[in-house]
Amino acid sequence: MDFLKLKNSFSSLPNDFFSFVSPQKLENPHLVCFSEKCADLIEMESSNFSLQECIDVFSGNTVLPSSLPLAAVYSGHQFGHWAGQLGDGRALLLGEVVSKNGIWELQLKGAGSTPYSRRGDGRAVLRSSIREFLCSEAMAGLNIPTTRALCITASKDSVYRETIETASVVTRMAPSFIRFGSFEHWYYGENLDHLKTLADYVILNFYPELKENENPYKALLSSVVKKTAELIAQWQSVGFMHGVMNTDNMSILGLTLDYGPFGFMEAFNQGQICNHSDDQGRYSYVNQPHIGHWNCRALAQSLLPLIGEVEEVQAVLAEYLPTFRSKYDELIHQKLGLFTKYPEDSKLIDTLFSIMQQSRVDFTLFFRRLSNLEIENFESNKTIRDLFIDRVAFDDWSVQYRKRLILENSEDLARKIAMNKVNPKYILRNYLAQIAIEKAQNDDFSEVNKLFKILESPFDEQPENESYAKLPPDWAEGLEVSCSS
Ligand code: AMP
Ligand code: MG
């Protein structure tokens, strides 16, 4: 049992911040998959995953001697409305590993009920655990800040959702799982002492450079606003849709957090909603940047008593949009292989998204194929052109794009190499996840493991996995992702 030694910093916070909870056992747990990269981050030998005692720890059947499992309390705004107290209803913090790669909290998601479970059972189903595992590691592969996933363990124990499914546990890792909603909890609970304690804890542990600042709480808000704006710019740049950007799912470290009904853009549609419970499209692709701002405002409101002046808070919030725009602009230029910036570029970019929308062009395939374009050989655009229903619209755009490339003396090979470093070939398409899930539900975990490996290196060509980079098959069209998880 000494393959991991944990510390328990979070539990040094006042008792009101959490409840100590023992995980509930699963019958005969087994391993579904694990990430070697995550094991490396916490300096844990991957060979441990062949030991039953390791499976027992990550399924919650055994508690490590150094662990003090706890569920944290938080609140939040859900779909724009104050939801009051929420908290870790099915997640348990085991403690943190201090490694040469930093401090990593380990959390079991799906290890049973807690005082914050409300009407939930505290469990997670295999389907949703696989989606979270694959997407966390896919996002890491895309170099987008995210919580990580160390492993999935599972059992035949029944879990009741729309149908009867089986239980599983994802072990997540992050420096911290503290959310915007953790601050809202104390602000709306009118406990300013705890609010300050939380802010001081976050600054001390995760933003130590802000400690000496004249107004550290303002500096904290400013850092979080910046990280959030940049994170969402990165989501937009790969077509990632979170689906449930409630303030309780917003990380204080600017990480992508809580994978539920997320999706990656395939046929381009600005208004796409990936969460079927989101009738109004509050969290649609095009709305994500705006909601990021809304959420930062909710955080700002909660930090106001510590910061002092409304004007100071407003000044910080005003940084959100320019930060988002500048990061997004930078990323889109990279995606287009443009090394310089001109004011007229915005027209080229707007026209592109408008014709992609009209032709419902596959987001990932388009940008990946665009790197094949050769300035002196326009025939090279054929596979790109084929993605458009309105080919004339594409032809018109590509003439403008070519002119723009010539304007900066773009060189085909250098541009292609640069573009392929930012435009992934492989993303977690819903149908790919679905195939892996269905196999896993029949006790075959080979596809989860294969897909996971592919997504760890999304920018590599991987010619042997070409079929994973194709357009989704027709049957994928009607695929609905259940929101119950
Ligand atoms: P989410 O939007 O999925 O991140 O979850 C919102 C809240 O519901 C959080 O407090 C979760 O812990 C809680 N929750 C979600 N599913 C369950 C479940 N099966 N059992 C207990 N609590 C849950
Ligand atoms: Mg959540």
PDB file of N, CA and C in Angstrom, residues 137-216:
ATOM      1  N   GLU A 137      -7.912  13.476 -21.312  1.00  0.00           N
ATOM      2  CA  GLU A 137      -6.596  13.191 -21.879  1.00  0.00           C
ATOM      3  C   GLU A 137      -6.476  13.708 -23.311  1.00  0.00           C
ATOM      4  N   ALA A 138      -7.606  13.763 -24.029  1.00  0.00           N
ATOM      5  CA  ALA A 138      -7.589  14.360 -25.374  1.00  0.00           C
ATOM      6  C   ALA A 138      -7.287  15.855 -25.270  1.00  0.00           C
ATOM      7  N   MET A 139      -7.886  16.527 -24.303  1.00  0.00           N
ATOM      8  CA  MET A 139      -7.637  17.962 -24.131  1.00  0.00           C
ATOM      9  C   MET A 139      -6.171  18.191 -23.758  1.00  0.00           C
ATOM     10  N   ALA A 140      -5.648  17.345 -22.891  1.00  0.00           N
ATOM     11  CA  ALA A 140      -4.231  17.476 -22.535  1.00  0.00           C
ATOM     12  C   ALA A 140      -3.373  17.312 -23.794  1.00  0.00           C
ATOM     13  N   GLY A 141      -3.754  16.357 -24.639  1.00  0.00           N
ATOM     14  CA  GLY A 141      -3.028  16.136 -25.900  1.00  0.00           C
ATOM     15  C   GLY A 141      -3.096  17.359 -26.802  1.00  0.00           C
ATOM     16  N   LEU A 142      -4.200  18.085 -26.713  1.00  0.00           N
ATOM     17  CA  LEU A 142      -4.377  19.294 -27.530  1.00  0.00           C
ATOM     18  C   LEU A 142      -3.722  20.519 -26.885  1.00  0.00           C
ATOM     19  N   ASN A 143      -3.041  20.290 -25.772  1.00  0.00           N
ATOM     20  CA  ASN A 143      -2.377  21.371 -25.012  1.00  0.00           C
ATOM     21  C   ASN A 143      -3.358  22.391 -24.460  1.00  0.00           C
ATOM     22  N   ILE A 144      -4.531  21.930 -24.072  1.00  0.00           N
ATOM     23  CA  ILE A 144      -5.530  22.814 -23.489  1.00  0.00           C
ATOM     24  C   ILE A 144      -5.625  22.511 -21.990  1.00  0.00           C
ATOM     25  N   PRO A 145      -5.557  23.548 -21.155  1.00  0.00           N
ATOM     26  CA  PRO A 145      -5.587  23.303 -19.707  1.00  0.00           C
ATOM     27  C   PRO A 145      -6.816  22.486 -19.289  1.00  0.00           C
ATOM     28  N   THR A 146      -6.587  21.468 -18.505  1.00  0.00           N
ATOM     29  CA  THR A 146      -7.661  20.557 -18.119  1.00  0.00           C
ATOM     30  C   THR A 146      -7.298  19.795 -16.860  1.00  0.00           C
ATOM     31  N   THR A 147      -8.315  19.326 -16.143  1.00  0.00           N
ATOM     32  CA  THR A 147      -8.074  18.328 -15.119  1.00  0.00           C
ATOM     33  C   THR A 147      -7.668  17.055 -15.862  1.00  0.00           C
ATOM     34  N   ARG A 148      -6.939  16.178 -15.196  1.00  0.00           N
ATOM     35  CA  ARG A 148      -6.457  14.971 -15.867  1.00  0.00           C
ATOM     36  C   ARG A 148      -7.217  13.746 -15.369  1.00  0.00           C
ATOM     37  N   ALA A 149      -7.024  12.628 -16.046  1.00  0.00           N
ATOM     38  CA  ALA A 149      -7.679  11.390 -15.625  1.00  0.00           C
ATOM     39  C   ALA A 149      -6.642  10.288 -15.543  1.00  0.00           C
ATOM     40  N   LEU A 150      -6.436   9.774 -14.349  1.00  0.00           N
ATOM     41  CA  LEU A 150      -5.412   8.751 -14.123  1.00  0.00           C
ATOM     42  C   LEU A 150      -5.889   7.371 -14.560  1.00  0.00           C
ATOM     43  N   CYS A 151      -7.115   7.028 -14.189  1.00  0.00           N
ATOM     44  CA  CYS A 151      -7.589   5.685 -14.533  1.00  0.00           C
ATOM     45  C   CYS A 151      -9.100   5.571 -14.353  1.00  0.00           C
ATOM     46  N   ILE A 152      -9.634   4.497 -14.892  1.00  0.00           N
ATOM     47  CA  ILE A 152     -11.032   4.130 -14.625  1.00  0.00           C
ATOM     48  C   ILE A 152     -11.038   2.735 -14.034  1.00  0.00           C
ATOM     49  N   THR A 153     -11.770   2.579 -12.949  1.00  0.00           N
ATOM     50  CA  THR A 153     -12.059   1.237 -12.444  1.00  0.00           C
ATOM     51  C   THR A 153     -13.564   1.041 -12.567  1.00  0.00           C
ATOM     52  N   ALA A 154     -13.998  -0.210 -12.620  1.00  0.00           N
ATOM     53  CA  ALA A 154     -15.428  -0.453 -12.842  1.00  0.00           C
ATOM     54  C   ALA A 154     -15.851  -1.757 -12.180  1.00  0.00           C
ATOM     55  N   SER A 155     -17.151  -1.934 -12.107  1.00  0.00           N
ATOM     56  CA  SER A 155     -17.697  -3.138 -11.483  1.00  0.00           C
ATOM     57  C   SER A 155     -19.031  -3.466 -12.153  1.00  0.00           C
ATOM     58  N   LYS A 156     -19.563  -4.633 -11.836  1.00  0.00           N
ATOM     59  CA  LYS A 156     -20.859  -5.016 -12.415  1.00  0.00           C
ATOM     60  C   LYS A 156     -22.023  -4.458 -11.606  1.00  0.00           C
ATOM     61  N   ASP A 157     -21.733  -3.748 -10.530  1.00  0.00           N
ATOM     62  CA  ASP A 157     -22.813  -3.189  -9.697  1.00  0.00           C
ATOM     63  C   ASP A 157     -23.734  -2.302 -10.539  1.00  0.00           C
ATOM     64  N   SER A 158     -25.037  -2.442 -10.305  1.00  0.00           N
ATOM     65  CA  SER A 158     -26.004  -1.700 -11.116  1.00  0.00           C
ATOM     66  C   SER A 158     -26.109  -0.250 -10.664  1.00  0.00           C
ATOM     67  N   VAL A 159     -26.304   0.621 -11.661  1.00  0.00           N
ATOM     68  CA  VAL A 159     -26.583   2.034 -11.399  1.00  0.00           C
ATOM     69  C   VAL A 159     -27.795   2.390 -12.244  1.00  0.00           C
ATOM     70  N   TYR A 160     -28.760   3.077 -11.639  1.00  0.00           N
ATOM     71  CA  TYR A 160     -30.019   3.326 -12.339  1.00  0.00           C
ATOM     72  C   TYR A 160     -30.026   4.704 -12.976  1.00  0.00           C
ATOM     73  N   ARG A 161     -30.065   4.738 -14.291  1.00  0.00           N
ATOM     74  CA  ARG A 161     -30.213   5.989 -15.023  1.00  0.00           C
ATOM     75  C   ARG A 161     -31.470   5.825 -15.890  1.00  0.00           C
ATOM     76  N   GLU A 162     -31.467   6.264 -17.185  1.00  0.00           N
ATOM     77  CA  GLU A 162     -32.656   5.996 -18.007  1.00  0.00           C
ATOM     78  C   GLU A 162     -32.850   4.490 -18.157  1.00  0.00           C
ATOM     79  N   THR A 163     -31.702   3.783 -18.166  1.00  0.00           N
ATOM     80  CA  THR A 163     -31.734   2.313 -18.159  1.00  0.00           C
ATOM     81  C   THR A 163     -30.818   1.867 -17.019  1.00  0.00           C
ATOM     82  N   ILE A 164     -30.732   0.565 -16.823  1.00  0.00           N
ATOM     83  CA  ILE A 164     -29.797   0.084 -15.800  1.00  0.00           C
ATOM     84  C   ILE A 164     -28.404   0.017 -16.418  1.00  0.00           C
ATOM     85  N   GLU A 165     -27.454   0.682 -15.784  1.00  0.00           N
ATOM     86  CA  GLU A 165     -26.082   0.656 -16.275  1.00  0.00           C
ATOM     87  C   GLU A 165     -25.175   0.125 -15.166  1.00  0.00           C
ATOM     88  N   THR A 166     -23.870   0.187 -15.384  1.00  0.00           N
ATOM     89  CA  THR A 166     -22.963  -0.321 -14.348  1.00  0.00           C
ATOM     90  C   THR A 166     -22.077   0.794 -13.809  1.00  0.00           C
ATOM     91  N   ALA A 167     -21.572   0.560 -12.607  1.00  0.00           N
ATOM     92  CA  ALA A 167     -20.829   1.598 -11.885  1.00  0.00           C
ATOM     93  C   ALA A 167     -19.356   1.630 -12.285  1.00  0.00           C
ATOM     94  N   SER A 168     -18.793   2.825 -12.232  1.00  0.00           N
ATOM     95  CA  SER A 168     -17.353   2.949 -12.424  1.00  0.00           C
ATOM     96  C   SER A 168     -16.862   4.193 -11.693  1.00  0.00           C
ATOM     97  N   VAL A 169     -15.570   4.283 -11.567  1.00  0.00           N
ATOM     98  CA  VAL A 169     -14.957   5.410 -10.852  1.00  0.00           C
ATOM     99  C   VAL A 169     -13.824   5.952 -11.714  1.00  0.00           C
ATOM    100  N   VAL A 170     -13.826   7.254 -11.952  1.00  0.00           N
ATOM    101  CA  VAL A 170     -12.669   7.875 -12.626  1.00  0.00           C
ATOM    102  C   VAL A 170     -11.816   8.510 -11.549  1.00  0.00           C
ATOM    103  N   THR A 171     -10.523   8.293 -11.612  1.00  0.00           N
ATOM    104  CA  THR A 171      -9.620   9.015 -10.717  1.00  0.00           C
ATOM    105  C   THR A 171      -9.114  10.230 -11.467  1.00  0.00           C
ATOM    106  N   ARG A 172      -9.500  11.392 -10.960  1.00  0.00           N
ATOM    107  CA  ARG A 172      -9.096  12.630 -11.614  1.00  0.00           C
ATOM    108  C   ARG A 172      -7.911  13.240 -10.876  1.00  0.00           C
ATOM    109  N   MET A 173      -7.142  14.028 -11.591  1.00  0.00           N
ATOM    110  CA  MET A 173      -6.008  14.730 -10.985  1.00  0.00           C
ATOM    111  C   MET A 173      -6.011  16.194 -11.417  1.00  0.00           C
ATOM    112  N   ALA A 174      -5.725  17.069 -10.485  1.00  0.00           N
ATOM    113  CA  ALA A 174      -5.555  18.497 -10.789  1.00  0.00           C
ATOM    114  C   ALA A 174      -4.834  19.120  -9.603  1.00  0.00           C
ATOM    115  N   PRO A 175      -4.149  20.207  -9.810  1.00  0.00           N
ATOM    116  CA  PRO A 175      -3.555  20.887  -8.644  1.00  0.00           C
ATOM    117  C   PRO A 175      -4.633  21.272  -7.644  1.00  0.00           C
ATOM    118  N   SER A 176      -5.825  21.619  -8.156  1.00  0.00           N
ATOM    119  CA  SER A 176      -6.949  21.912  -7.265  1.00  0.00           C
ATOM    120  C   SER A 176      -8.254  21.799  -8.031  1.00  0.00           C
ATOM    121  N   PHE A 177      -9.299  21.398  -7.333  1.00  0.00           N
ATOM    122  CA  PHE A 177     -10.635  21.323  -7.936  1.00  0.00           C
ATOM    123  C   PHE A 177     -11.524  22.473  -7.449  1.00  0.00           C
ATOM    124  N   ILE A 178     -10.915  23.491  -6.860  1.00  0.00           N
ATOM    125  CA  ILE A 178     -11.707  24.636  -6.361  1.00  0.00           C
ATOM    126  C   ILE A 178     -12.343  25.366  -7.538  1.00  0.00           C
ATOM    127  N   ARG A 179     -13.599  25.738  -7.333  1.00  0.00           N
ATOM    128  CA  ARG A 179     -14.422  26.306  -8.414  1.00  0.00           C
ATOM    129  C   ARG A 179     -14.836  27.736  -8.104  1.00  0.00           C
ATOM    130  N   PHE A 180     -15.359  28.424  -9.120  1.00  0.00           N
ATOM    131  CA  PHE A 180     -15.925  29.755  -8.860  1.00  0.00           C
ATOM    132  C   PHE A 180     -16.977  29.608  -7.756  1.00  0.00           C
ATOM    133  N   GLY A 181     -17.751  28.528  -7.858  1.00  0.00           N
ATOM    134  CA  GLY A 181     -18.843  28.297  -6.912  1.00  0.00           C
ATOM    135  C   GLY A 181     -18.373  28.109  -5.477  1.00  0.00           C
ATOM    136  N   SER A 182     -17.093  27.763  -5.283  1.00  0.00           N
ATOM    137  CA  SER A 182     -16.571  27.635  -3.920  1.00  0.00           C
ATOM    138  C   SER A 182     -16.555  29.012  -3.259  1.00  0.00           C
ATOM    139  N   PHE A 183     -16.268  30.045  -4.067  1.00  0.00           N
ATOM    140  CA  PHE A 183     -16.269  31.419  -3.538  1.00  0.00           C
ATOM    141  C   PHE A 183     -17.701  31.930  -3.359  1.00  0.00           C
ATOM    142  N   GLU A 184     -18.530  31.606  -4.324  1.00  0.00           N
ATOM    143  CA  GLU A 184     -19.925  32.054  -4.230  1.00  0.00           C
ATOM    144  C   GLU A 184     -20.582  31.501  -2.961  1.00  0.00           C
ATOM    145  N   HIS A 185     -20.166  30.286  -2.593  1.00  0.00           N
ATOM    146  CA  HIS A 185     -20.748  29.640  -1.425  1.00  0.00           C
ATOM    147  C   HIS A 185     -20.630  30.529  -0.186  1.00  0.00           C
ATOM    148  N   TRP A 186     -19.443  31.078   0.043  1.00  0.00           N
ATOM    149  CA  TRP A 186     -19.236  31.886   1.254  1.00  0.00           C
ATOM    150  C   TRP A 186     -19.772  33.298   1.095  1.00  0.00           C
ATOM    151  N   TYR A 187     -19.745  33.802  -0.131  1.00  0.00           N
ATOM    152  CA  TYR A 187     -20.280  35.151  -0.359  1.00  0.00           C
ATOM    153  C   TYR A 187     -21.789  35.164  -0.098  1.00  0.00           C
ATOM    154  N   TYR A 188     -22.496  34.243  -0.717  1.00  0.00           N
ATOM    155  CA  TYR A 188     -23.956  34.216  -0.540  1.00  0.00           C
ATOM    156  C   TYR A 188     -24.336  33.690   0.847  1.00  0.00           C
ATOM    157  N   GLY A 189     -23.440  32.907   1.441  1.00  0.00           N
ATOM    158  CA  GLY A 189     -23.673  32.449   2.816  1.00  0.00           C
ATOM    159  C   GLY A 189     -23.292  33.514   3.838  1.00  0.00           C
ATOM    160  N   GLU A 190     -22.873  34.675   3.328  1.00  0.00           N
ATOM    161  CA  GLU A 190     -22.503  35.826   4.172  1.00  0.00           C
ATOM    162  C   GLU A 190     -21.473  35.463   5.229  1.00  0.00           C
ATOM    163  N   ASN A 191     -20.506  34.673   4.825  1.00  0.00           N
ATOM    164  CA  ASN A 191     -19.420  34.328   5.742  1.00  0.00           C
ATOM    165  C   ASN A 191     -18.112  34.874   5.163  1.00  0.00           C
ATOM    166  N   LEU A 192     -17.849  36.131   5.473  1.00  0.00           N
ATOM    167  CA  LEU A 192     -16.694  36.797   4.863  1.00  0.00           C
ATOM    168  C   LEU A 192     -15.372  36.277   5.407  1.00  0.00           C
ATOM    169  N   ASP A 193     -15.391  35.741   6.626  1.00  0.00           N
ATOM    170  CA  ASP A 193     -14.151  35.157   7.161  1.00  0.00           C
ATOM    171  C   ASP A 193     -13.732  33.964   6.309  1.00  0.00           C
ATOM    172  N   HIS A 194     -14.702  33.094   6.035  1.00  0.00           N
ATOM    173  CA  HIS A 194     -14.395  31.909   5.225  1.00  0.00           C
ATOM    174  C   HIS A 194     -14.043  32.300   3.789  1.00  0.00           C
ATOM    175  N   LEU A 195     -14.713  33.330   3.301  1.00  0.00           N
ATOM    176  CA  LEU A 195     -14.407  33.811   1.943  1.00  0.00           C
ATOM    177  C   LEU A 195     -12.934  34.220   1.868  1.00  0.00           C
ATOM    178  N   LYS A 196     -12.497  34.945   2.864  1.00  0.00           N
ATOM    179  CA  LYS A 196     -11.104  35.403   2.905  1.00  0.00           C
ATOM    180  C   LYS A 196     -10.153  34.211   3.080  1.00  0.00           C
ATOM    181  N   THR A 197     -10.539  33.289   3.952  1.00  0.00           N
ATOM    182  CA  THR A 197      -9.694  32.099   4.170  1.00  0.00           C
ATOM    183  C   THR A 197      -9.501  31.338   2.856  1.00  0.00           C
ATOM    184  N   LEU A 198     -10.594  31.196   2.102  1.00  0.00           N
ATOM    185  CA  LEU A 198     -10.518  30.474   0.822  1.00  0.00           C
ATOM    186  C   LEU A 198      -9.621  31.218  -0.161  1.00  0.00           C
ATOM    187  N   ALA A 199      -9.824  32.531  -0.260  1.00  0.00           N
ATOM    188  CA  ALA A 199      -9.015  33.326  -1.198  1.00  0.00           C
ATOM    189  C   ALA A 199      -7.541  33.259  -0.805  1.00  0.00           C
ATOM    190  N   ASP A 200      -7.263  33.352   0.480  1.00  0.00           N
ATOM    191  CA  ASP A 200      -5.868  33.287   0.936  1.00  0.00           C
ATOM    192  C   ASP A 200      -5.263  31.910   0.642  1.00  0.00           C
ATOM    193  N   TYR A 201      -6.066  30.876   0.823  1.00  0.00           N
ATOM    194  CA  TYR A 201      -5.598  29.511   0.545  1.00  0.00           C
ATOM    195  C   TYR A 201      -5.238  29.360  -0.940  1.00  0.00           C
ATOM    196  N   VAL A 202      -6.120  29.873  -1.788  1.00  0.00           N
ATOM    197  CA  VAL A 202      -5.895  29.759  -3.238  1.00  0.00           C
ATOM    198  C   VAL A 202      -4.660  30.558  -3.650  1.00  0.00           C
ATOM    199  N   ILE A 203      -4.531  31.752  -3.104  1.00  0.00           N
ATOM    200  CA  ILE A 203      -3.364  32.579  -3.460  1.00  0.00           C
ATOM    201  C   ILE A 203      -2.077  31.910  -2.964  1.00  0.00           C
ATOM    202  N   LEU A 204      -2.075  31.485  -1.719  1.00  0.00           N
ATOM    203  CA  LEU A 204      -0.876  30.884  -1.138  1.00  0.00           C
ATOM    204  C   LEU A 204      -0.421  29.651  -1.931  1.00  0.00           C
ATOM    205  N   ASN A 205      -1.389  28.813  -2.292  1.00  0.00           N
ATOM    206  CA  ASN A 205      -1.033  27.534  -2.915  1.00  0.00           C
ATOM    207  C   ASN A 205      -0.907  27.579  -4.438  1.00  0.00           C
ATOM    208  N   PHE A 206      -1.688  28.424  -5.091  1.00  0.00           N
ATOM    209  CA  PHE A 206      -1.732  28.350  -6.555  1.00  0.00           C
ATOM    210  C   PHE A 206      -1.358  29.650  -7.262  1.00  0.00           C
ATOM    211  N   TYR A 207      -1.375  30.757  -6.534  1.00  0.00           N
ATOM    212  CA  TYR A 207      -0.974  32.035  -7.130  1.00  0.00           C
ATOM    213  C   TYR A 207      -0.009  32.757  -6.176  1.00  0.00           C
ATOM    214  N   PRO A 208       1.054  32.064  -5.734  1.00  0.00           N
ATOM    215  CA  PRO A 208       1.921  32.668  -4.709  1.00  0.00           C
ATOM    216  C   PRO A 208       2.532  33.991  -5.166  1.00  0.00           C
ATOM    217  N   GLU A 209       2.687  34.133  -6.477  1.00  0.00           N
ATOM    218  CA  GLU A 209       3.301  35.365  -6.995  1.00  0.00           C
ATOM    219  C   GLU A 209       2.427  36.599  -6.725  1.00  0.00           C
ATOM    220  N   LEU A 210       1.153  36.386  -6.347  1.00  0.00           N
ATOM    221  CA  LEU A 210       0.247  37.525  -6.136  1.00  0.00           C
ATOM    222  C   LEU A 210       0.263  38.021  -4.684  1.00  0.00           C
ATOM    223  N   LYS A 211       0.908  37.253  -3.827  1.00  0.00           N
ATOM    224  CA  LYS A 211       0.852  37.526  -2.383  1.00  0.00           C
ATOM    225  C   LYS A 211       1.283  38.948  -2.018  1.00  0.00           C
ATOM    226  N   GLU A 212       2.340  39.386  -2.673  1.00  0.00           N
ATOM    227  CA  GLU A 212       2.909  40.690  -2.311  1.00  0.00           C
ATOM    228  C   GLU A 212       2.202  41.841  -3.019  1.00  0.00           C
ATOM    229  N   ASN A 213       1.218  41.498  -3.829  1.00  0.00           N
ATOM    230  CA  ASN A 213       0.512  42.531  -4.576  1.00  0.00           C
ATOM    231  C   ASN A 213      -0.195  43.508  -3.642  1.00  0.00           C
ATOM    232  N   GLU A 214      -0.345  44.736  -4.093  1.00  0.00           N
ATOM    233  CA  GLU A 214      -1.003  45.762  -3.284  1.00  0.00           C
ATOM    234  C   GLU A 214      -2.420  45.322  -2.897  1.00  0.00           C
ATOM    235  N   ASN A 215      -3.140  44.760  -3.862  1.00  0.00           N
ATOM    236  CA  ASN A 215      -4.480  44.210  -3.611  1.00  0.00           C
ATOM    237  C   ASN A 215      -4.518  42.779  -4.166  1.00  0.00           C
ATOM    238  N   PRO A 216      -4.066  41.813  -3.347  1.00  0.00           N
ATOM    239  CA  PRO A 216      -3.916  40.447  -3.877  1.00  0.00           C
ATOM    240  C   PRO A 216      -5.227  39.850  -4.397  1.00  0.00           C
TER     241      PRO A 216
END
